Amino acid sequence: MKKIFYILPVVLIMVSCSKSQSIDNEELDHFISKLDDKSLEEIKEEMNSNVSQFESFSKFFESSFSNDIEIINKEDEKYEEEFKIDTSGIGKALHQFDNVEFTQTYEDYESQLEFSKNNSDSSKLLDLGEGVSQRFTPNKIYYHDGEVRTDSISNYDVDFTFDESWGKTKPIDSIDITYKVTYVKDYDVVEISVDNPTASYNGGEISLVKAEGNYIYFTMSDTLSAPVRIQGYNEEGKVLDRSGYSNNGVAPGEMESVFTEILGYLKKLQEKLNDDDFENTAEFQEYLKDNLSNLDFFNDNDGIFHRQYYYHGNVKSLKLYFEKDSENREIIFTARNYKPFNENDDLFVMETEDATVLLNNKGEQVITLNGFDGLENIGGNFYEDYNHFYYLNRTKKQLDTLLVYDIKALSNGLIGILPEQENEHYTLVTSNNIPIGSKSFWLLQEVGNIVFGITTDDKHYILDENANSMLIPGVTKVYDKQSDDRIMVSNTDRKIGFINSKGKLVIPFKYDDAKDFEDGLTAVKFNDTYKLIDINAKVLVDTEEDYINFFGEDDNNKRIYKFDYGKKSYNYKGELIEK
Amino acid sequence: MKNLIILLILTINFTFTSCGSDTLKYDFSKIKSLAETKALIAKMQLENKDEKVDSTSNFQEITLKGMHYAGVPVKSALITDNYTLLTTDTLNFSAKNLLESLEAEKGLTNIADSYSDDIDFFWKDETENKKLEIKLVNGKHLAAFGDKDYAELTINYKPTYTIPLANLHKKIKTFENQPKYILNIRAYDCLYDIILNDIIITESTNITEFNLNNYITGPNSSIKIIAKPSKSEGSKTFHEQSYFSATIINKSNNEPVQEIVKTALNGSNSIVFDTEFNSILPYYPIAWTDGADLRNDKNLKKKVIALYDKLGKAILAKDKQAINDIFYQKDFEMQQLDFDTNFETARNEWEAYLAIQTSSYKYTLANDFEIEFNDGGKLIYTYAKDKSDMIIFTGKGYDDTLNHYLYQPKGSNELKIIR
């Protein structure tokens, strides 16, 4: 309840600080309509508790809003590059989406999506230069149940930092998104200075009002579009580094009065509410609508926009770069669900204010569980929260609490349960909690998509989805990577060999040391030196080295084999790299 | 909506500054618990309505004037659910004054190790821990702290336990001579069993130090040690360099009580060393001395299960009195035999039981176990065969096990935990 009324000052500030346009503002209307089901008493109580908080806030905001005007010593001046169109990053920007994933979570009957780039660059977006803008437009949403949606989706936010709302709670498999980069191809330059303080451009006017030390204040006609870039120059014509700025519909010095006015308005509202001046909520809402438009700060009648800039140097003139011509490039990429819906009968968890709701792949509500909080699916019909494990009993539509030590979901659909202690054997059950398989295992290990069951005597079994276990003879250790259909294994003599994904020993135990395969090649040690072999154990190169240092990477992220402290190196094809 | 979040952040983290009266109104030295701290904040709140002190927050910094510690003005108080941090002014010898106040209250203490240039003092008792960090501003001058040096006092209030088990130290008797009999072993390439007063206290071990007091019930004791080949690398005979030596010492004065053996080991048979020694103590526990001979008890297995079941139920029911009753005699006798009057021992033991209680949602009992009879059948120990131990407590990602020496007091039909 308190939150709703708290929005009012925020809405007022946003309206006043951003555009200073008409009072017919969507946010404000939305706020007023939110009061529909509130009683006057509730509104009064909330107003009383929030006016004082806004007072504190406005004090903070006023004092932190303006920089100090100062004269900068010549030696302390900082400079930057003169503006130029830099499109060099665009090519890379267009290729940054080869592996984009999103996480989909569900809350209060809405899907929340957050995107991430899953390649070697940063998971966030590349930073593009001045005069370049980028935009994402979703084209198609492929839901897991087969629905493909194209209408009313273009405004969904492709955000690489925050969760954003993406409409209905229905699992999405993938999304086609258009990425469009727009950059300035040609521009006009308008210059104003202390000597020539006024310039006309495109039917509008730009006027320098004040230039003092590191500070410059000028106005622009409302009709002019915003410049791509504004740069400040010192008297020698060097481009100064900017330290701060403020753009407003309101003239400097009047900002304080905006807050005073909002506060005054809120206090007036508070007084009227406390004096019982309104019959009912509707009357109060009506008053809000009529009265807000009378506030001065919404009526920007001067037709000009105020800009103040601060620099690391004494600013004497400005250059404003206006876009004359622009060009676009665009690509379409596909983003995939990081944790896609597996089986058609899976359910997913949605938290609401008072319950945990389980929905099916169509987004239909199947089971509502009151009093559960922070429930997460482990796999199959198994869930956990902070304190307990649960099995979802679909027939009874209830969660059965499982008082066990641990539950582990495996990629082949099996569930391993440790009933009492860490130090005991996993028993296997199906996703429906039915015991399966005749063996229990000391450890369960997943390598790639293969599940290994390990017994206390170090015997390794491959487990299929029906918990059938196949012994891999001789193997006492499985290493943790699968690549090129090879998994490194060792035996009781600590000799290393390789199995394939079917568990067949395709390269026998004969190496003293080895690394996992990459690009069909790896390094192994036998007869005292390291050899590079292919996946059939054919020796391609004898490096004649007895010490391997580490793997490096070339420019294309391909492996480099380094020996003897980097004195001898081979590329990923096994070719000697010349110094 | 992101703007709203920013606004909320801006308004939540306030530091309150008062311009009220300068009189010393709020004395933190009188505060002895978190509840009293909350009460003090409520008082501040009532008396400083303009400052909007939030009594519900669990992380709050207050800079009201009038706060002090036994008369030393406190500039700011950071109060959380876990600790209270008081910082004095950098004026008027506040660090020196605060140290003097604490020494008057808690007594003198040594300078504690510090990783920084600060000087730290530490006081610890049953109700609270206090740490005073002197921040030297005037320069490192130990003889007399300077006028600008200031101090940070961190106080952790401890929960109070009224349960007898957590207050055992108050019952511990002290004596002029308090021997602590320790068996010291030096050995190479062998394992050994140790049997004290006909009680197997360990089997096939290579641990080198044993506290014997816990198994002493009178002034004369017998000890038997069976040394065996270590069987490492499949060997069934002693290694040619195997040796064994054992001495009983009194750790309270580090004097040897009795040398048991010092010899090289050879052959393949176990070698037995046994002797008697004077095990004089100023206190002898009742322990299992009045226990019944359990060797022919047909219901013994059921009684063992019943005891661990009772323990499991008490823990799951969070029945503190029942937990106390089950362990009291064991813990009291062991702490008395150690002549340990430190309040922390009993408190730590009690908190360990509480930790099992807090973390568990299930217990599992061993039903198949072997019973070992000691001291003429008066003391038994059990080895679980179907489980890893006699009782297993399980929680989410948590497990713990217990197994104890048991006896049955004469006239009773129930087993009791005694070691």
PDB file of C-alpha atoms in Angstrom, chain A residues 346-486:
ATOM      1  CA  ASP A 346       7.135 -30.438 -16.626  1.00  0.00           C
ATOM      2  CA  LEU A 347       5.717 -27.763 -14.380  1.00  0.00           C
ATOM      3  CA  PHE A 348       7.356 -24.486 -13.530  1.00  0.00           C
ATOM      4  CA  VAL A 349       7.235 -22.369 -10.436  1.00  0.00           C
ATOM      5  CA  MET A 350       5.778 -18.893 -10.167  1.00  0.00           C
ATOM      6  CA  GLU A 351       5.839 -16.878  -6.985  1.00  0.00           C
ATOM      7  CA  THR A 352       2.874 -14.663  -6.261  1.00  0.00           C
ATOM      8  CA  GLU A 353       2.271 -12.428  -3.284  1.00  0.00           C
ATOM      9  CA  ASP A 354       0.630 -15.153  -1.209  1.00  0.00           C
ATOM     10  CA  ALA A 355       1.375 -18.497  -2.866  1.00  0.00           C
ATOM     11  CA  THR A 356       3.600 -20.566  -5.080  1.00  0.00           C
ATOM     12  CA  VAL A 357       1.841 -21.541  -8.269  1.00  0.00           C
ATOM     13  CA  LEU A 358       2.896 -24.377 -10.552  1.00  0.00           C
ATOM     14  CA  LEU A 359       2.056 -23.849 -14.200  1.00  0.00           C
ATOM     15  CA  ASN A 360       2.251 -26.148 -17.205  1.00  0.00           C
ATOM     16  CA  ASN A 361       3.950 -25.444 -20.505  1.00  0.00           C
ATOM     17  CA  LYS A 362       0.871 -23.525 -21.716  1.00  0.00           C
ATOM     18  CA  GLY A 363       1.114 -21.234 -18.699  1.00  0.00           C
ATOM     19  CA  GLU A 364      -2.004 -22.737 -17.183  1.00  0.00           C
ATOM     20  CA  GLN A 365      -2.261 -22.912 -13.430  1.00  0.00           C
ATOM     21  CA  VAL A 366      -2.078 -26.556 -12.360  1.00  0.00           C
ATOM     22  CA  ILE A 367      -1.383 -26.502  -8.639  1.00  0.00           C
ATOM     23  CA  THR A 368      -1.451 -23.664  -6.125  1.00  0.00           C
ATOM     24  CA  LEU A 369       0.545 -24.126  -2.952  1.00  0.00           C
ATOM     25  CA  ASN A 370      -0.209 -21.707  -0.186  1.00  0.00           C
ATOM     26  CA  GLY A 371       2.448 -20.952   2.372  1.00  0.00           C
ATOM     27  CA  PHE A 372       5.454 -22.035   0.303  1.00  0.00           C
ATOM     28  CA  ASP A 373       8.100 -19.486  -0.411  1.00  0.00           C
ATOM     29  CA  GLY A 374      11.241 -19.601  -2.523  1.00  0.00           C
ATOM     30  CA  LEU A 375      10.487 -22.977  -4.081  1.00  0.00           C
ATOM     31  CA  GLU A 376      12.861 -24.135  -6.797  1.00  0.00           C
ATOM     32  CA  ASN A 377      12.709 -27.120  -9.097  1.00  0.00           C
ATOM     33  CA  ILE A 378      15.630 -29.530  -8.754  1.00  0.00           C
ATOM     34  CA  GLY A 379      14.551 -31.817 -11.585  1.00  0.00           C
ATOM     35  CA  GLY A 380      11.532 -33.969 -12.378  1.00  0.00           C
ATOM     36  CA  ASN A 381       8.907 -33.545  -9.697  1.00  0.00           C
ATOM     37  CA  PHE A 382      11.451 -32.660  -7.029  1.00  0.00           C
ATOM     38  CA  TYR A 383      11.651 -29.226  -5.463  1.00  0.00           C
ATOM     39  CA  GLU A 384      13.526 -27.532  -2.665  1.00  0.00           C
ATOM     40  CA  ASP A 385      13.354 -24.405  -0.578  1.00  0.00           C
ATOM     41  CA  TYR A 386      15.812 -23.159   2.005  1.00  0.00           C
ATOM     42  CA  ASN A 387      14.915 -25.762   4.624  1.00  0.00           C
ATOM     43  CA  HIS A 388      13.462 -28.803   2.885  1.00  0.00           C
ATOM     44  CA  PHE A 389      13.210 -31.029  -0.155  1.00  0.00           C
ATOM     45  CA  TYR A 390       9.818 -31.843  -1.642  1.00  0.00           C
ATOM     46  CA  TYR A 391       8.221 -34.266  -4.041  1.00  0.00           C
ATOM     47  CA  LEU A 392       5.321 -32.905  -6.024  1.00  0.00           C
ATOM     48  CA  ASN A 393       2.484 -35.376  -5.778  1.00  0.00           C
ATOM     49  CA  ARG A 394       0.521 -34.488  -8.880  1.00  0.00           C
ATOM     50  CA  THR A 395      -2.386 -36.783  -8.127  1.00  0.00           C
ATOM     51  CA  LYS A 396      -3.020 -35.231  -4.745  1.00  0.00           C
ATOM     52  CA  LYS A 397      -1.860 -31.811  -5.964  1.00  0.00           C
ATOM     53  CA  GLN A 398       0.359 -31.403  -2.942  1.00  0.00           C
ATOM     54  CA  LEU A 399       3.999 -31.223  -1.982  1.00  0.00           C
ATOM     55  CA  ASP A 400       5.247 -34.115   0.117  1.00  0.00           C
ATOM     56  CA  THR A 401       8.182 -33.129   2.338  1.00  0.00           C
ATOM     57  CA  LEU A 402      11.193 -35.437   1.926  1.00  0.00           C
ATOM     58  CA  LEU A 403      13.344 -35.614   5.047  1.00  0.00           C
ATOM     59  CA  VAL A 404      16.569 -36.600   3.331  1.00  0.00           C
ATOM     60  CA  TYR A 405      20.151 -35.366   3.313  1.00  0.00           C
ATOM     61  CA  ASP A 406      20.380 -34.492  -0.392  1.00  0.00           C
ATOM     62  CA  ILE A 407      18.691 -34.881  -3.746  1.00  0.00           C
ATOM     63  CA  LYS A 408      20.614 -34.696  -6.994  1.00  0.00           C
ATOM     64  CA  ALA A 409      18.963 -34.446 -10.404  1.00  0.00           C
ATOM     65  CA  LEU A 410      20.890 -36.014 -13.269  1.00  0.00           C
ATOM     66  CA  SER A 411      20.868 -35.016 -16.917  1.00  0.00           C
ATOM     67  CA  ASN A 412      19.455 -38.387 -17.988  1.00  0.00           C
ATOM     68  CA  GLY A 413      16.332 -37.783 -15.894  1.00  0.00           C
ATOM     69  CA  LEU A 414      17.311 -39.974 -12.959  1.00  0.00           C
ATOM     70  CA  ILE A 415      17.210 -38.631  -9.434  1.00  0.00           C
ATOM     71  CA  GLY A 416      19.813 -39.634  -6.837  1.00  0.00           C
ATOM     72  CA  ILE A 417      18.831 -39.467  -3.184  1.00  0.00           C
ATOM     73  CA  LEU A 418      21.093 -39.560  -0.132  1.00  0.00           C
ATOM     74  CA  PRO A 419      18.623 -40.590   2.567  1.00  0.00           C
ATOM     75  CA  GLU A 420      20.550 -39.842   5.742  1.00  0.00           C
ATOM     76  CA  GLN A 421      24.159 -38.787   5.352  1.00  0.00           C
ATOM     77  CA  GLU A 422      26.690 -37.342   3.001  1.00  0.00           C
ATOM     78  CA  ASN A 423      28.808 -40.386   3.606  1.00  0.00           C
ATOM     79  CA  GLU A 424      26.482 -43.040   2.188  1.00  0.00           C
ATOM     80  CA  HIS A 425      25.184 -44.397  -1.101  1.00  0.00           C
ATOM     81  CA  TYR A 426      22.848 -42.694  -3.535  1.00  0.00           C
ATOM     82  CA  THR A 427      19.674 -44.568  -4.230  1.00  0.00           C
ATOM     83  CA  LEU A 428      18.156 -43.903  -7.637  1.00  0.00           C
ATOM     84  CA  VAL A 429      14.540 -43.003  -8.325  1.00  0.00           C
ATOM     85  CA  THR A 430      12.605 -41.856 -11.377  1.00  0.00           C
ATOM     86  CA  SER A 431      11.316 -38.321 -11.741  1.00  0.00           C
ATOM     87  CA  ASN A 432       8.108 -39.721 -10.210  1.00  0.00           C
ATOM     88  CA  ASN A 433       9.939 -40.925  -7.097  1.00  0.00           C
ATOM     89  CA  ILE A 434       9.743 -44.620  -7.977  1.00  0.00           C
ATOM     90  CA  PRO A 435      12.867 -46.612  -7.057  1.00  0.00           C
ATOM     91  CA  ILE A 436      14.744 -47.743 -10.142  1.00  0.00           C
ATOM     92  CA  GLY A 437      17.848 -49.826 -10.803  1.00  0.00           C
ATOM     93  CA  SER A 438      19.345 -52.520  -8.638  1.00  0.00           C
ATOM     94  CA  LYS A 439      22.506 -50.713  -7.588  1.00  0.00           C
ATOM     95  CA  SER A 440      23.252 -47.822  -5.282  1.00  0.00           C
ATOM     96  CA  PHE A 441      26.304 -45.665  -5.805  1.00  0.00           C
ATOM     97  CA  TRP A 442      28.881 -43.983  -3.647  1.00  0.00           C
ATOM     98  CA  LEU A 443      29.201 -41.134  -6.127  1.00  0.00           C
ATOM     99  CA  LEU A 444      27.321 -39.903  -9.166  1.00  0.00           C
ATOM    100  CA  GLN A 445      29.408 -38.019 -11.715  1.00  0.00           C
ATOM    101  CA  GLU A 446      28.265 -36.302 -14.880  1.00  0.00           C
ATOM    102  CA  VAL A 447      30.668 -35.749 -17.743  1.00  0.00           C
ATOM    103  CA  GLY A 448      29.127 -34.103 -20.769  1.00  0.00           C
ATOM    104  CA  ASN A 449      25.777 -35.845 -20.992  1.00  0.00           C
ATOM    105  CA  ILE A 450      27.007 -39.139 -19.578  1.00  0.00           C
ATOM    106  CA  VAL A 451      26.149 -40.186 -16.032  1.00  0.00           C
ATOM    107  CA  PHE A 452      28.629 -42.348 -14.164  1.00  0.00           C
ATOM    108  CA  GLY A 453      27.757 -44.286 -11.039  1.00  0.00           C
ATOM    109  CA  ILE A 454      30.800 -45.024  -8.883  1.00  0.00           C
ATOM    110  CA  THR A 455      30.940 -47.673  -6.153  1.00  0.00           C
ATOM    111  CA  THR A 456      33.158 -47.635  -3.055  1.00  0.00           C
ATOM    112  CA  ASP A 457      35.670 -49.965  -4.727  1.00  0.00           C
ATOM    113  CA  ASP A 458      36.133 -47.362  -7.501  1.00  0.00           C
ATOM    114  CA  LYS A 459      34.233 -49.332 -10.123  1.00  0.00           C
ATOM    115  CA  HIS A 460      32.713 -47.013 -12.734  1.00  0.00           C
ATOM    116  CA  TYR A 461      29.386 -47.706 -14.403  1.00  0.00           C
ATOM    117  CA  ILE A 462      27.587 -45.790 -17.141  1.00  0.00           C
ATOM    118  CA  LEU A 463      23.950 -45.270 -16.178  1.00  0.00           C
ATOM    119  CA  ASP A 464      21.235 -44.916 -18.805  1.00  0.00           C
ATOM    120  CA  GLU A 465      17.847 -43.253 -18.231  1.00  0.00           C
ATOM    121  CA  ASN A 466      16.410 -46.537 -16.960  1.00  0.00           C
ATOM    122  CA  ALA A 467      19.258 -46.873 -14.443  1.00  0.00           C
ATOM    123  CA  ASN A 468      20.720 -49.830 -16.345  1.00  0.00           C
ATOM    124  CA  SER A 469      24.364 -49.864 -15.359  1.00  0.00           C
ATOM    125  CA  MET A 470      27.224 -50.866 -17.627  1.00  0.00           C
ATOM    126  CA  LEU A 471      30.618 -51.507 -16.053  1.00  0.00           C
ATOM    127  CA  ILE A 472      33.598 -49.880 -17.765  1.00  0.00           C
ATOM    128  CA  PRO A 473      36.332 -52.424 -17.113  1.00  0.00           C
ATOM    129  CA  GLY A 474      39.541 -51.188 -15.546  1.00  0.00           C
ATOM    130  CA  VAL A 475      38.478 -47.565 -15.049  1.00  0.00           C
ATOM    131  CA  THR A 476      39.041 -46.216 -11.534  1.00  0.00           C
ATOM    132  CA  LYS A 477      38.812 -42.516 -12.319  1.00  0.00           C
ATOM    133  CA  VAL A 478      36.907 -40.455 -14.875  1.00  0.00           C
ATOM    134  CA  TYR A 479      38.121 -36.933 -15.643  1.00  0.00           C
ATOM    135  CA  ASP A 480      35.573 -34.180 -15.928  1.00  0.00           C
ATOM    136  CA  LYS A 481      35.507 -33.233 -19.597  1.00  0.00           C
ATOM    137  CA  GLN A 482      34.065 -34.766 -22.744  1.00  0.00           C
ATOM    138  CA  SER A 483      35.271 -33.478 -26.106  1.00  0.00           C
ATOM    139  CA  ASP A 484      35.728 -34.994 -29.557  1.00  0.00           C
ATOM    140  CA  ASP A 485      33.761 -38.028 -28.268  1.00  0.00           C
ATOM    141  CA  ARG A 486      36.618 -38.792 -25.902  1.00  0.00           C
TER     142      ARG A 486
END
